[in-house]
Coordinates of N, CA, C and O in Angstrom, one line a residue:
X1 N -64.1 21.1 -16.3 CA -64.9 21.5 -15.2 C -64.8 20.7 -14.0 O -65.5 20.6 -13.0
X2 N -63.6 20.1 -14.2 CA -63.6 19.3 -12.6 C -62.9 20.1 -11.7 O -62.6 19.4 -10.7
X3 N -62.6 21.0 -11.7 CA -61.5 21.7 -10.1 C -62.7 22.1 -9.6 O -63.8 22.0 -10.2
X4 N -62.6 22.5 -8.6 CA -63.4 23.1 -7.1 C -63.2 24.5 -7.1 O -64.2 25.3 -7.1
X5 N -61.6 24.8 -7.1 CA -61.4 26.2 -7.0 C -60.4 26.8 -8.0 O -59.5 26.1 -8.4
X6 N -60.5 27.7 -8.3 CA -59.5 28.3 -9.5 C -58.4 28.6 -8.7 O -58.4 28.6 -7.4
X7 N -57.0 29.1 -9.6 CA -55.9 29.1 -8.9 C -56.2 30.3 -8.0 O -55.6 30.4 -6.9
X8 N -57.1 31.2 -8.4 CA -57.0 32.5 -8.0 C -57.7 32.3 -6.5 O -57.4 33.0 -5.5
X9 N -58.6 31.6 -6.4 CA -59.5 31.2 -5.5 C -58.5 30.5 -4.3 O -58.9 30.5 -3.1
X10 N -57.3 29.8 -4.7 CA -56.7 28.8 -4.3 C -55.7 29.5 -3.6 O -55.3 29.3 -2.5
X11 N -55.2 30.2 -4.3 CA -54.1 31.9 -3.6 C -54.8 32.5 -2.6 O -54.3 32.4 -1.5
X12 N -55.9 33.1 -2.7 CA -56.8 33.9 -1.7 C -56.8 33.3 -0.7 O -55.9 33.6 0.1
X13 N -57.8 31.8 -0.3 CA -58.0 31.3 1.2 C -56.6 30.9 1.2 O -56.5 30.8 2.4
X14 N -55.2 30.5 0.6 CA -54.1 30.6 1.4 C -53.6 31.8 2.4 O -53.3 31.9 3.6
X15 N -53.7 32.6 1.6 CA -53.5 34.1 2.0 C -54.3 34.3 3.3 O -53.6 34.7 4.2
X16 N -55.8 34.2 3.4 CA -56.3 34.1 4.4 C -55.8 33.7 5.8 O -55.6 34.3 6.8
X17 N -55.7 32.2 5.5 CA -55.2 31.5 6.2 C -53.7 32.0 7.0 O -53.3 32.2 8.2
X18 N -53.1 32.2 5.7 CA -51.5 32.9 6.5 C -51.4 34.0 6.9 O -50.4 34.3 7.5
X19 N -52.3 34.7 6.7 CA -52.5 35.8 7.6 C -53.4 36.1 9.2 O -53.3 36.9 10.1
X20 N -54.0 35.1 9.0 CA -55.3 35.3 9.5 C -55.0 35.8 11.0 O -55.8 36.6 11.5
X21 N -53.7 35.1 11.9 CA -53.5 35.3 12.7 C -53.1 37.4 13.6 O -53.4 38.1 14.5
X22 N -52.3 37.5 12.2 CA -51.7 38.8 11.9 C -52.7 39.5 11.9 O -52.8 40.3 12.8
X23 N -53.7 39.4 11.0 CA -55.0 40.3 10.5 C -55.9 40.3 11.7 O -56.4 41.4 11.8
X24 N -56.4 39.2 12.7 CA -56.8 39.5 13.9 C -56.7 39.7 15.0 O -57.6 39.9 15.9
X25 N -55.6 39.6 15.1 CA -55.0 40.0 16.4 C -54.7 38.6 17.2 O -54.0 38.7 18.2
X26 N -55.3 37.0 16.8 CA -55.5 36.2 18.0 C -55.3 35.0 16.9 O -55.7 35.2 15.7
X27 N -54.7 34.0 17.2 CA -54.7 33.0 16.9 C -55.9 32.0 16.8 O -56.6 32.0 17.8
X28 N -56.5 31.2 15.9 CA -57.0 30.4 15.1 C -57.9 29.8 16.6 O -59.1 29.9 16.9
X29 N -57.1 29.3 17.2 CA -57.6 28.3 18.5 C -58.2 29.4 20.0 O -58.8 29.2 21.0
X30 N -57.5 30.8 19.3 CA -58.0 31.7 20.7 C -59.6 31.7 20.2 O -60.5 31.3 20.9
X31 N -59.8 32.3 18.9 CA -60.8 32.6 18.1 C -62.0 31.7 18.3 O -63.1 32.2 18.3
X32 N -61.7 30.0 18.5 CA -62.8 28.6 18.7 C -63.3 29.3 20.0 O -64.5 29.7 20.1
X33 N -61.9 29.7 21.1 CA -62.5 29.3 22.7 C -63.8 30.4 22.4 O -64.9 30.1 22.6
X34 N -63.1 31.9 21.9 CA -64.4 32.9 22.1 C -66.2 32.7 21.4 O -67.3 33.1 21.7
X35 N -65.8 32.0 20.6 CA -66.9 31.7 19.6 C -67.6 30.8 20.7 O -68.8 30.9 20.5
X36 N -67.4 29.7 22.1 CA -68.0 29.7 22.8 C -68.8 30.1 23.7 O -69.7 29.5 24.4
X37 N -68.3 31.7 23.7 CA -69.1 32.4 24.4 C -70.5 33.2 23.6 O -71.5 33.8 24.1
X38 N -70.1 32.9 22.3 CA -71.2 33.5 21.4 C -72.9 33.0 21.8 O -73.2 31.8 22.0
X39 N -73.7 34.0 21.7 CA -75.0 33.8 22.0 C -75.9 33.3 20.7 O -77.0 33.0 20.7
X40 N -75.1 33.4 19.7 CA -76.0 33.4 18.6 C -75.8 31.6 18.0 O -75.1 30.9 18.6
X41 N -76.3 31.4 17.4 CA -76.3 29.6 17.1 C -76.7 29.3 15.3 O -76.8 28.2 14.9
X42 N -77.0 30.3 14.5 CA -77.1 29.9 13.4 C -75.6 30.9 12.6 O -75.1 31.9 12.9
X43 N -75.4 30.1 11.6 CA -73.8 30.8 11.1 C -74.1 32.7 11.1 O -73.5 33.5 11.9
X44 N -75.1 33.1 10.2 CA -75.0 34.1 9.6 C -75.1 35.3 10.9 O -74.4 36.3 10.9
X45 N -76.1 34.8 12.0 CA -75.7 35.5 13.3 C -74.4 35.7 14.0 O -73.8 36.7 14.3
X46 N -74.0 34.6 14.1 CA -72.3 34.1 14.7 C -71.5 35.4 14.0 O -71.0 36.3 14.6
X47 N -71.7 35.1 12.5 CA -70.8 36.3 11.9 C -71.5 37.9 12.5 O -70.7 38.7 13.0
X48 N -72.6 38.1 12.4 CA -72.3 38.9 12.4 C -72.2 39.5 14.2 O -71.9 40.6 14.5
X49 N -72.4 38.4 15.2 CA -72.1 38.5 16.2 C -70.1 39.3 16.5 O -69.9 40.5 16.8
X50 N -69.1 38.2 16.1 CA -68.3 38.4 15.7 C -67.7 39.6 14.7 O -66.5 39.9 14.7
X51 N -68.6 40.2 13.9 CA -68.4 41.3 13.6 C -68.4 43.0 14.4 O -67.6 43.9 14.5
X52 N -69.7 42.5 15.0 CA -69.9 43.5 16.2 C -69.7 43.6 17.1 O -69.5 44.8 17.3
X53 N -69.5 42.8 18.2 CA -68.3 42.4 19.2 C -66.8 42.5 18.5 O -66.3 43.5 19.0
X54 N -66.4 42.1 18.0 CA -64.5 41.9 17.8 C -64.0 42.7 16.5 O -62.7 42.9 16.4
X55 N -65.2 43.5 15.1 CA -64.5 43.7 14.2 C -64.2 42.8 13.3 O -63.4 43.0 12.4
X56 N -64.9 41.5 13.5 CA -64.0 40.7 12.6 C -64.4 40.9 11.0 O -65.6 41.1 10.6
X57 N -63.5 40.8 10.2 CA -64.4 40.8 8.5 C -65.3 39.6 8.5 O -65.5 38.9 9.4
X58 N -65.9 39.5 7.0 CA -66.7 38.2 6.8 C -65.8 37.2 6.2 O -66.3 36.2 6.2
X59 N -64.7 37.2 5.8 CA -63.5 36.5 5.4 C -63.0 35.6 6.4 O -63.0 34.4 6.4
X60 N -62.4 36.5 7.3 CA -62.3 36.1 8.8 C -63.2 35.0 9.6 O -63.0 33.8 9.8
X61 N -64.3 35.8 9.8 CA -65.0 35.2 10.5 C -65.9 33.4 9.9 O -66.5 32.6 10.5
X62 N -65.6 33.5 8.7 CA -65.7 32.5 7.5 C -64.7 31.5 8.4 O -65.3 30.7 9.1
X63 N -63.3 31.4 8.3 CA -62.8 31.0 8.6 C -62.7 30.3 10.1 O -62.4 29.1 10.3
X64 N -63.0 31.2 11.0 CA -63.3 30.7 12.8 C -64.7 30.0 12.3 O -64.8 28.8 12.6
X65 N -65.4 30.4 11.8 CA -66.8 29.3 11.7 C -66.2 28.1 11.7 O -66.2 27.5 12.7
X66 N -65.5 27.5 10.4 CA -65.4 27.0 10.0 C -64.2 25.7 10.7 O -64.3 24.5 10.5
X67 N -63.4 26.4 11.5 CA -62.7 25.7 12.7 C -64.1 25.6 13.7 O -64.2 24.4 14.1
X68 N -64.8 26.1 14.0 CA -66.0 25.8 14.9 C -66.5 24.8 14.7 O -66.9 24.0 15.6
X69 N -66.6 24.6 13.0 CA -67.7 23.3 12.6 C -67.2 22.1 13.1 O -66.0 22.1 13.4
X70 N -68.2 20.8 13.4 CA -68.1 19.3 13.5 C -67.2 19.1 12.1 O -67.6 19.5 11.0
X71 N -66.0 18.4 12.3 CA -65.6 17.7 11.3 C -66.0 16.6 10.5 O -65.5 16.2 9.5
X72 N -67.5 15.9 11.2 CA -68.1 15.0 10.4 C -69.3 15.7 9.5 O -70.1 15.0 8.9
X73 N -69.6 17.6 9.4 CA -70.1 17.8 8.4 C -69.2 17.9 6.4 O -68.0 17.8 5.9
X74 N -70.3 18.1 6.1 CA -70.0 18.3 4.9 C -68.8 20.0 4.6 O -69.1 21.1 5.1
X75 N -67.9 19.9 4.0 CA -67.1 20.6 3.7 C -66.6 21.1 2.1 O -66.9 20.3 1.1
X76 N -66.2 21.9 1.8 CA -66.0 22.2 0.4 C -65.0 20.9 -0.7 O -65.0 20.8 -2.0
X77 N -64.2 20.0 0.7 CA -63.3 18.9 -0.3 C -64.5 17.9 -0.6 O -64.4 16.7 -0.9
X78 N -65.3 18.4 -0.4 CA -66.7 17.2 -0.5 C -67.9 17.3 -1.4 O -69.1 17.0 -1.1
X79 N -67.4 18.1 -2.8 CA -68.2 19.0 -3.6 C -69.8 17.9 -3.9 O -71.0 18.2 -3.9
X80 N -69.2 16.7 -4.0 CA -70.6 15.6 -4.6 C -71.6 15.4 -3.6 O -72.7 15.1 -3.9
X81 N -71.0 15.5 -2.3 CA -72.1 15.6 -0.8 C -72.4 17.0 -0.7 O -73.3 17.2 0.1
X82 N -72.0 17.8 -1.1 CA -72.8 18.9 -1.1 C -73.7 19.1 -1.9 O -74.8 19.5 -1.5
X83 N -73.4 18.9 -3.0 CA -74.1 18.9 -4.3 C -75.8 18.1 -4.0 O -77.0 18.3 -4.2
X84 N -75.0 16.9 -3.2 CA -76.5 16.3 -3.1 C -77.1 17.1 -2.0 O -78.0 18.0 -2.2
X85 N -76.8 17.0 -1.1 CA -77.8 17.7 -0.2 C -78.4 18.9 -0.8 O -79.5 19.2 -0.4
X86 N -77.8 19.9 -2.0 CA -78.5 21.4 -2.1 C -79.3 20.9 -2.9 O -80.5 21.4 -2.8
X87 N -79.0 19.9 -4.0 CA -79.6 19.8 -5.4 C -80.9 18.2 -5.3 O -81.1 17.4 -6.2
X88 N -81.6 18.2 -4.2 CA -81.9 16.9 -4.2 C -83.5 16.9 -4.9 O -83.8 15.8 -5.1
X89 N -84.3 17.8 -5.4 CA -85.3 18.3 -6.2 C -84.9 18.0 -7.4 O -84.5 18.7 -8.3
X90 N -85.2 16.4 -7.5 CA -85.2 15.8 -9.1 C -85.7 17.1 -10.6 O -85.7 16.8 -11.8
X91 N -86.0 17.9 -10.3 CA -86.3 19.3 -11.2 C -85.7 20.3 -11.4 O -85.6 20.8 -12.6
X92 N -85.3 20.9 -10.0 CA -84.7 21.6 -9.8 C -82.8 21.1 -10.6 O -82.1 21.7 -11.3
X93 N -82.7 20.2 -10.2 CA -81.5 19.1 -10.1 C -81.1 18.9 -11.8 O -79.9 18.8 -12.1
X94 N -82.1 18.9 -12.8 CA -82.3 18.9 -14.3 C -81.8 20.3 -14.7 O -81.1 20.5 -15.7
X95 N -82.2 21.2 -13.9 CA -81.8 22.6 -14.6 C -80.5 22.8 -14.0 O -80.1 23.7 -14.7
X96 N -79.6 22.5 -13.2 CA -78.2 22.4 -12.6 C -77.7 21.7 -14.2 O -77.0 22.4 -15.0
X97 N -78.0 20.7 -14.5 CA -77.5 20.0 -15.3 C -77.5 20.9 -16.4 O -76.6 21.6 -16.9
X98 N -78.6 20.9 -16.7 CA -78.8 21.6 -18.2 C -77.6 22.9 -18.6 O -77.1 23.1 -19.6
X99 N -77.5 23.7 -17.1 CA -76.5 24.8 -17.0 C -75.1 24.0 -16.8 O -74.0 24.4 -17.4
X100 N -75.2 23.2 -16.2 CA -73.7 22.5 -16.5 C -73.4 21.7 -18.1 O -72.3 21.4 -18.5
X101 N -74.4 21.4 -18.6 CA -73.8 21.1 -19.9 C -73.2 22.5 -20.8 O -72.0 22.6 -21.2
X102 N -74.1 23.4 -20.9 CA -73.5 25.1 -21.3 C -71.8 25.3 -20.8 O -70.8 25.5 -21.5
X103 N -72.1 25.2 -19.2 CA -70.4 25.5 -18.8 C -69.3 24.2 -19.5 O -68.1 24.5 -19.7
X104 N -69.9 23.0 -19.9 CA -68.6 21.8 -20.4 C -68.2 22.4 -21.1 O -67.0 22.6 -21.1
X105 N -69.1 23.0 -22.1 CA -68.9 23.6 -23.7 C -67.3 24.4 -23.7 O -66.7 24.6 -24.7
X106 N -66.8 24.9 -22.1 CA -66.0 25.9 -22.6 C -65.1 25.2 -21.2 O -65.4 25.2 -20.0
X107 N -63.9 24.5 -21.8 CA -62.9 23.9 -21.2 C -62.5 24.7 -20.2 O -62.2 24.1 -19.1
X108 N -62.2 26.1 -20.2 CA -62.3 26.9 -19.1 C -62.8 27.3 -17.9 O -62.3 27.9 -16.9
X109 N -64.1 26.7 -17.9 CA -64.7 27.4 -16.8 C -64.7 26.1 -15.6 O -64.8 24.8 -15.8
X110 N -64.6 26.9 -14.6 CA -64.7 25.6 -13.6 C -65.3 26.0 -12.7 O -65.3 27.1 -12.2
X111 N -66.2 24.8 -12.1 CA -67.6 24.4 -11.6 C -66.9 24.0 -9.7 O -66.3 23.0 -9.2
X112 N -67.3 25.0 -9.2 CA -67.1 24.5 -7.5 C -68.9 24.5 -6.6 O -70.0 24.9 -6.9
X113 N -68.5 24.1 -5.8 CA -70.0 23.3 -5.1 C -69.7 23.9 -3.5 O -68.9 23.5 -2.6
X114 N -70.6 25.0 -3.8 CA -70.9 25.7 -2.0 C -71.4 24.8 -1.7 O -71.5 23.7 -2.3
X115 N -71.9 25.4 -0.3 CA -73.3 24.9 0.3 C -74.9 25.1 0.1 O -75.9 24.4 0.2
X116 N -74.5 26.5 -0.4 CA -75.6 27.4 -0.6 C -75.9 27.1 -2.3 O -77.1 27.2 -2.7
X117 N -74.7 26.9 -3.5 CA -75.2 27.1 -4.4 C -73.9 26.8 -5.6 O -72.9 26.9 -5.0
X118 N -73.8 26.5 -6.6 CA -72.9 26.1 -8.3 C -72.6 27.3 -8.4 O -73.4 28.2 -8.7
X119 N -71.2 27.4 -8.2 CA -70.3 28.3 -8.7 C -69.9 27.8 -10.2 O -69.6 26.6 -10.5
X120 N -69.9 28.9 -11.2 CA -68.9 29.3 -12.5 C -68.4 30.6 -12.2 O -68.8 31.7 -11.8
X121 N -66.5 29.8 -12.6 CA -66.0 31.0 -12.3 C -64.8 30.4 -13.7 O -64.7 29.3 -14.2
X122 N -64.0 31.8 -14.1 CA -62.6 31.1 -14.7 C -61.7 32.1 -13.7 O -61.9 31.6 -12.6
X123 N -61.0 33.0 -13.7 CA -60.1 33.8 -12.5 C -61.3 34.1 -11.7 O -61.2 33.4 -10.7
X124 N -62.6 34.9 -11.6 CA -63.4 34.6 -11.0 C -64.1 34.4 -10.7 O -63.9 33.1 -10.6
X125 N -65.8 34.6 -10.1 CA -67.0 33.9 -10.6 C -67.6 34.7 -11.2 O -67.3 35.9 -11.1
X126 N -68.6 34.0 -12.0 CA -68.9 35.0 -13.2 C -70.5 34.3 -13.1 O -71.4 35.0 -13.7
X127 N -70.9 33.3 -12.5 CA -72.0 32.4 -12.5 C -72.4 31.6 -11.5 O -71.7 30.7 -11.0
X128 N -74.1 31.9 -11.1 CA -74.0 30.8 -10.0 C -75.2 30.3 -10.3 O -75.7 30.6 -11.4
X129 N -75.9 29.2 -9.4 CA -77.1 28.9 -9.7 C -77.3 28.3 -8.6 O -76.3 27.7 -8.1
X130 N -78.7 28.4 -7.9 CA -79.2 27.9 -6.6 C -80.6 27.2 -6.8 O -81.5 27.8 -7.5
X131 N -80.9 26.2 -6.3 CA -82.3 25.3 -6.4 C -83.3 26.6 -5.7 O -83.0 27.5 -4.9
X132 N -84.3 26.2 -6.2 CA -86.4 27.6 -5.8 C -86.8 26.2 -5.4 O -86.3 25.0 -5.6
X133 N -87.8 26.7 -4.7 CA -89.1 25.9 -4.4 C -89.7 25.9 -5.7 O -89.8 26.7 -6.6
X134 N -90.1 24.3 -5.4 CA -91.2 24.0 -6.7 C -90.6 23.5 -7.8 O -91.2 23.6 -8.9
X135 N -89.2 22.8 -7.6 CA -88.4 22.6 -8.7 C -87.8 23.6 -9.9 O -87.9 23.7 -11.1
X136 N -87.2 24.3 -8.9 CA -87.0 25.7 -10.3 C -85.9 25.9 -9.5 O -85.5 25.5 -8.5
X137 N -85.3 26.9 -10.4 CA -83.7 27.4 -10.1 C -83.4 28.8 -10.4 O -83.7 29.4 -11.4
X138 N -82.5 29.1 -9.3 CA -82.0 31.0 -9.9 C -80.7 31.1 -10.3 O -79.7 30.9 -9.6
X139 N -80.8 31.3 -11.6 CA -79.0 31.3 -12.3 C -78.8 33.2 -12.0 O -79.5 34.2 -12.3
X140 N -77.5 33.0 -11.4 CA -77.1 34.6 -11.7 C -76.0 34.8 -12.4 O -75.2 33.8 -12.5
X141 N -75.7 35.9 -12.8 CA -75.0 36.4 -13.9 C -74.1 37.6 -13.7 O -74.7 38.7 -13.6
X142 N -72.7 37.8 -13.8 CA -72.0 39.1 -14.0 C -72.5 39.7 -15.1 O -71.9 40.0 -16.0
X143 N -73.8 39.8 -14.9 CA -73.7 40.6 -16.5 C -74.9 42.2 -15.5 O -75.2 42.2 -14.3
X144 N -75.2 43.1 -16.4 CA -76.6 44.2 -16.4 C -77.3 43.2 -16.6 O -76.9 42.1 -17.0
X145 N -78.9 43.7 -15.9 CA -80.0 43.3 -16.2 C -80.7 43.2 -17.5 O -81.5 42.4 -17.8
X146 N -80.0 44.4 -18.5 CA -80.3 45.1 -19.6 C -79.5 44.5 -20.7 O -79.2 45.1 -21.7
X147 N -79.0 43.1 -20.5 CA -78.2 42.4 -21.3 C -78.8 41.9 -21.6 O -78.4 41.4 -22.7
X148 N -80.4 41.2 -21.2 CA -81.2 40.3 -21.9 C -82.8 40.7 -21.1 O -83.2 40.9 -19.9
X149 N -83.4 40.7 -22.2 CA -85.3 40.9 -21.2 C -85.5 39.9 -21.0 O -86.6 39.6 -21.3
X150 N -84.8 38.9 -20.6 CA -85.2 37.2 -19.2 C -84.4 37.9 -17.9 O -84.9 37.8 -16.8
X151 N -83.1 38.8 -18.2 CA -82.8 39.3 -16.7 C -83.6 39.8 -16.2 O -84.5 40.3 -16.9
X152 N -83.3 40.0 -14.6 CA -84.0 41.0 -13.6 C -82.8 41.3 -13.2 O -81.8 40.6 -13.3
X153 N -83.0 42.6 -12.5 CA -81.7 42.8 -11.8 C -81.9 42.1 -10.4 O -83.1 42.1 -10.0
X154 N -81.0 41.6 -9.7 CA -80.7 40.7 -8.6 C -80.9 42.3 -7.5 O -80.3 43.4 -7.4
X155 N -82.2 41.5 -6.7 CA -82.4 43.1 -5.6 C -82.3 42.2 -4.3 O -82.1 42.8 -3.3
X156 N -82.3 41.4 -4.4 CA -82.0 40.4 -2.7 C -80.5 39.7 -2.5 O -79.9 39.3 -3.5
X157 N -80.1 39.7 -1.3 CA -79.0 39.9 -1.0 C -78.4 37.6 -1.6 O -78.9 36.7 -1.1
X158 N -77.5 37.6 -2.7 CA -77.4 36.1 -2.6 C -76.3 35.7 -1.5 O -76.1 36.4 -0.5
X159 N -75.8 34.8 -1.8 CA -74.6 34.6 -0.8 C -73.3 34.5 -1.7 O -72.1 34.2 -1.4
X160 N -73.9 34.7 -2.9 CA -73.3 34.5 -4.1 C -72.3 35.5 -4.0 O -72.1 35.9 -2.9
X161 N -71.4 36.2 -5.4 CA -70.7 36.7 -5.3 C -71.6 38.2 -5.5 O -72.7 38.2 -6.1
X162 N -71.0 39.4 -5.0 CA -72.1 40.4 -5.2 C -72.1 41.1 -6.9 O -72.8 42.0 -7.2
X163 N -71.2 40.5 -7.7 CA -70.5 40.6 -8.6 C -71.9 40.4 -9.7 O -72.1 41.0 -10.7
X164 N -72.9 39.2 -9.1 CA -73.8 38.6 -10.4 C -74.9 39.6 -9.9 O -75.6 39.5 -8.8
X165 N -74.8 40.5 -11.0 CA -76.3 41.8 -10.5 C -77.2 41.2 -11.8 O -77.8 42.1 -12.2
X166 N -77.5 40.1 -12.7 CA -78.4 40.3 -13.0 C -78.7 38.4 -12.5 O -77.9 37.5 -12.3
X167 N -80.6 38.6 -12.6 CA -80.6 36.9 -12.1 C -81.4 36.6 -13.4 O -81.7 37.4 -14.3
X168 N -82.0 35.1 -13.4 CA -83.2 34.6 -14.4 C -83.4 33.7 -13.4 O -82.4 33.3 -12.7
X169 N -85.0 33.1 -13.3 CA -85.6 32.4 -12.6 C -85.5 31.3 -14.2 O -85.5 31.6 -15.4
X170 N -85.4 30.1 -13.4 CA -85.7 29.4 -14.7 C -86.9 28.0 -14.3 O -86.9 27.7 -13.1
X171 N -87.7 27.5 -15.0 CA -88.9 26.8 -14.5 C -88.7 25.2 -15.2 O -89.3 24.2 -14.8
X172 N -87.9 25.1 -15.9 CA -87.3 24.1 -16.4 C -86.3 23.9 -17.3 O -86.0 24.7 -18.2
X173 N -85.7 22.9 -17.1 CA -84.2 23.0 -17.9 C -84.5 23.0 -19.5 O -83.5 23.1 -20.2
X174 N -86.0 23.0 -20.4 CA -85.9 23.6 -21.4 C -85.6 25.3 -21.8 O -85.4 25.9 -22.8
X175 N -85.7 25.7 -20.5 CA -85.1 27.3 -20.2 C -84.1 27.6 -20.2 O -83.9 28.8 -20.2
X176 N -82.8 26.7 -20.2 CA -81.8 26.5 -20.3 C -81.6 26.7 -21.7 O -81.3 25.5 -21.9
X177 N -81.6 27.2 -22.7 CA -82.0 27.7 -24.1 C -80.5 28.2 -24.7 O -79.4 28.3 -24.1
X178 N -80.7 28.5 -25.7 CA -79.7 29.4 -26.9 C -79.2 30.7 -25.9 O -78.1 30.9 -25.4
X179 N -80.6 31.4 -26.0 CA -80.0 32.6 -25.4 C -79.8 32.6 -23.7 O -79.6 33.7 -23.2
X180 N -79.8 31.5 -23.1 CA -78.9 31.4 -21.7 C -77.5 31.2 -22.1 O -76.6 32.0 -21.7
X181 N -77.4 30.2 -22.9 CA -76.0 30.2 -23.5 C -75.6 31.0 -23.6 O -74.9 31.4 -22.6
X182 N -75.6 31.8 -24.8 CA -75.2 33.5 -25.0 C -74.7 34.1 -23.9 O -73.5 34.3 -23.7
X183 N -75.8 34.2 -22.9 CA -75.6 35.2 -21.7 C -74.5 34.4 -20.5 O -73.9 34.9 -19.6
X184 N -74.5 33.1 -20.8 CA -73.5 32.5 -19.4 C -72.2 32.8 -20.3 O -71.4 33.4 -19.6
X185 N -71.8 32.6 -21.5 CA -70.9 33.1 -22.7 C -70.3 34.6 -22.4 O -69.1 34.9 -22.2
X186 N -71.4 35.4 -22.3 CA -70.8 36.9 -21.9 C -70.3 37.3 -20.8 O -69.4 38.0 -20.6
X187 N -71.1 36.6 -19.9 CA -70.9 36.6 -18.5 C -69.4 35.8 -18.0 O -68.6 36.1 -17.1
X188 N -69.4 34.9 -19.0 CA -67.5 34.1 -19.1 C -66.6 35.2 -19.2 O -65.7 35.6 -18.4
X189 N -66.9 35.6 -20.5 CA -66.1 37.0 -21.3 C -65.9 37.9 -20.4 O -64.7 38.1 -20.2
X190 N -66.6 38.5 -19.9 CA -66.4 39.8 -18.8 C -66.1 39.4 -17.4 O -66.1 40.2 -16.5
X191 N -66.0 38.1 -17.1 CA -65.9 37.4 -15.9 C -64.5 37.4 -15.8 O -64.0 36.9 -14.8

């Protein structure tokens, strides 16, 4: 569980990247200048500023963010500073663990660190989990809701993959149980 990104993951943002020029029409550095003229100031506006003005995808426009950013923020080669900043709720921070001891179990899966939230993926993600208020955490799942009565079906938009439709709220890492196991297990299997 130490890689960041699977190979598949690791093909894609190349691909991105070597395209990206082709795919937009404008080069990487034309793309910074215009994002100066953007009115919006928080990411998810910018995108979708950039969507509506130029067309751009969310792929795309991931990428000009991302040339936009300060290079002295936190970045994806920086999984353990990320990690702290999302996971800093000594509670919440217990149930990450608890779900990462489940993912050690299976040599395959590997553990990458958004911003937003603990990716499990093996070719792709199949699992995520993000810190709640109040020391609690939302694991989601490639699986149906109807795969276990602890799921709900996922009805709010994550930033996760749109792939995990079912979630469980969990209230402490003794919830991290047998049958989580099971279900991050199935969720592997069909992942």
């Amino acid at each position: 569980m130490t890689a960041v990104l699977t190979e598949r993951q690791k093909k894609w943002f190349a691909t991105v990247q070597a395209n990206f020029e082709k795919n937009t029409g404008k080069p990487l550095a034309a793309w910074v200048e215009i994002m100066k003229t953007c009115p919006e100031t928080a990411p998810r506006a910018q995108a979708a500023w950039l969507k509506a003005e130029y067309g751009v995808g969310q792929n795309h426009a991931a990428h000009i963010l991302d040339a936009c950013s300060p290079k002295d923020g936190m970045g994806w080669d920086e999984p353990e500073a990320l990690r702290a900043a999302l996971w800093k709720d000594p509670a919440s921070l217990a149930i990450l663990e608890a779900v990462e001891r489940i993912a050690a179990s299976d040599a395959t899966v590997i553990s990458g660190q958004r911003k937003g939230y603990t990716s499990f993926s093996r070719a792709v993600q199949f699992a995520a989990t993000r810190p709640l208020k109040g020391g609690r955490a939302l694991l989601g799942l490639k699986l149906e809701a109807d795969a276990s009565p602890r799921l709900s079906p996922s009805v709010r938009r994550e930033s996760w993959s749109e792939r995990l439709a079912a979630i469980v709220e969990l209230d402490g890492p003794d919830q991290v149980d047998a049958e989580i196991a099971r279900l991050f297990a199935l969720a592997a299997e069909r992942g």
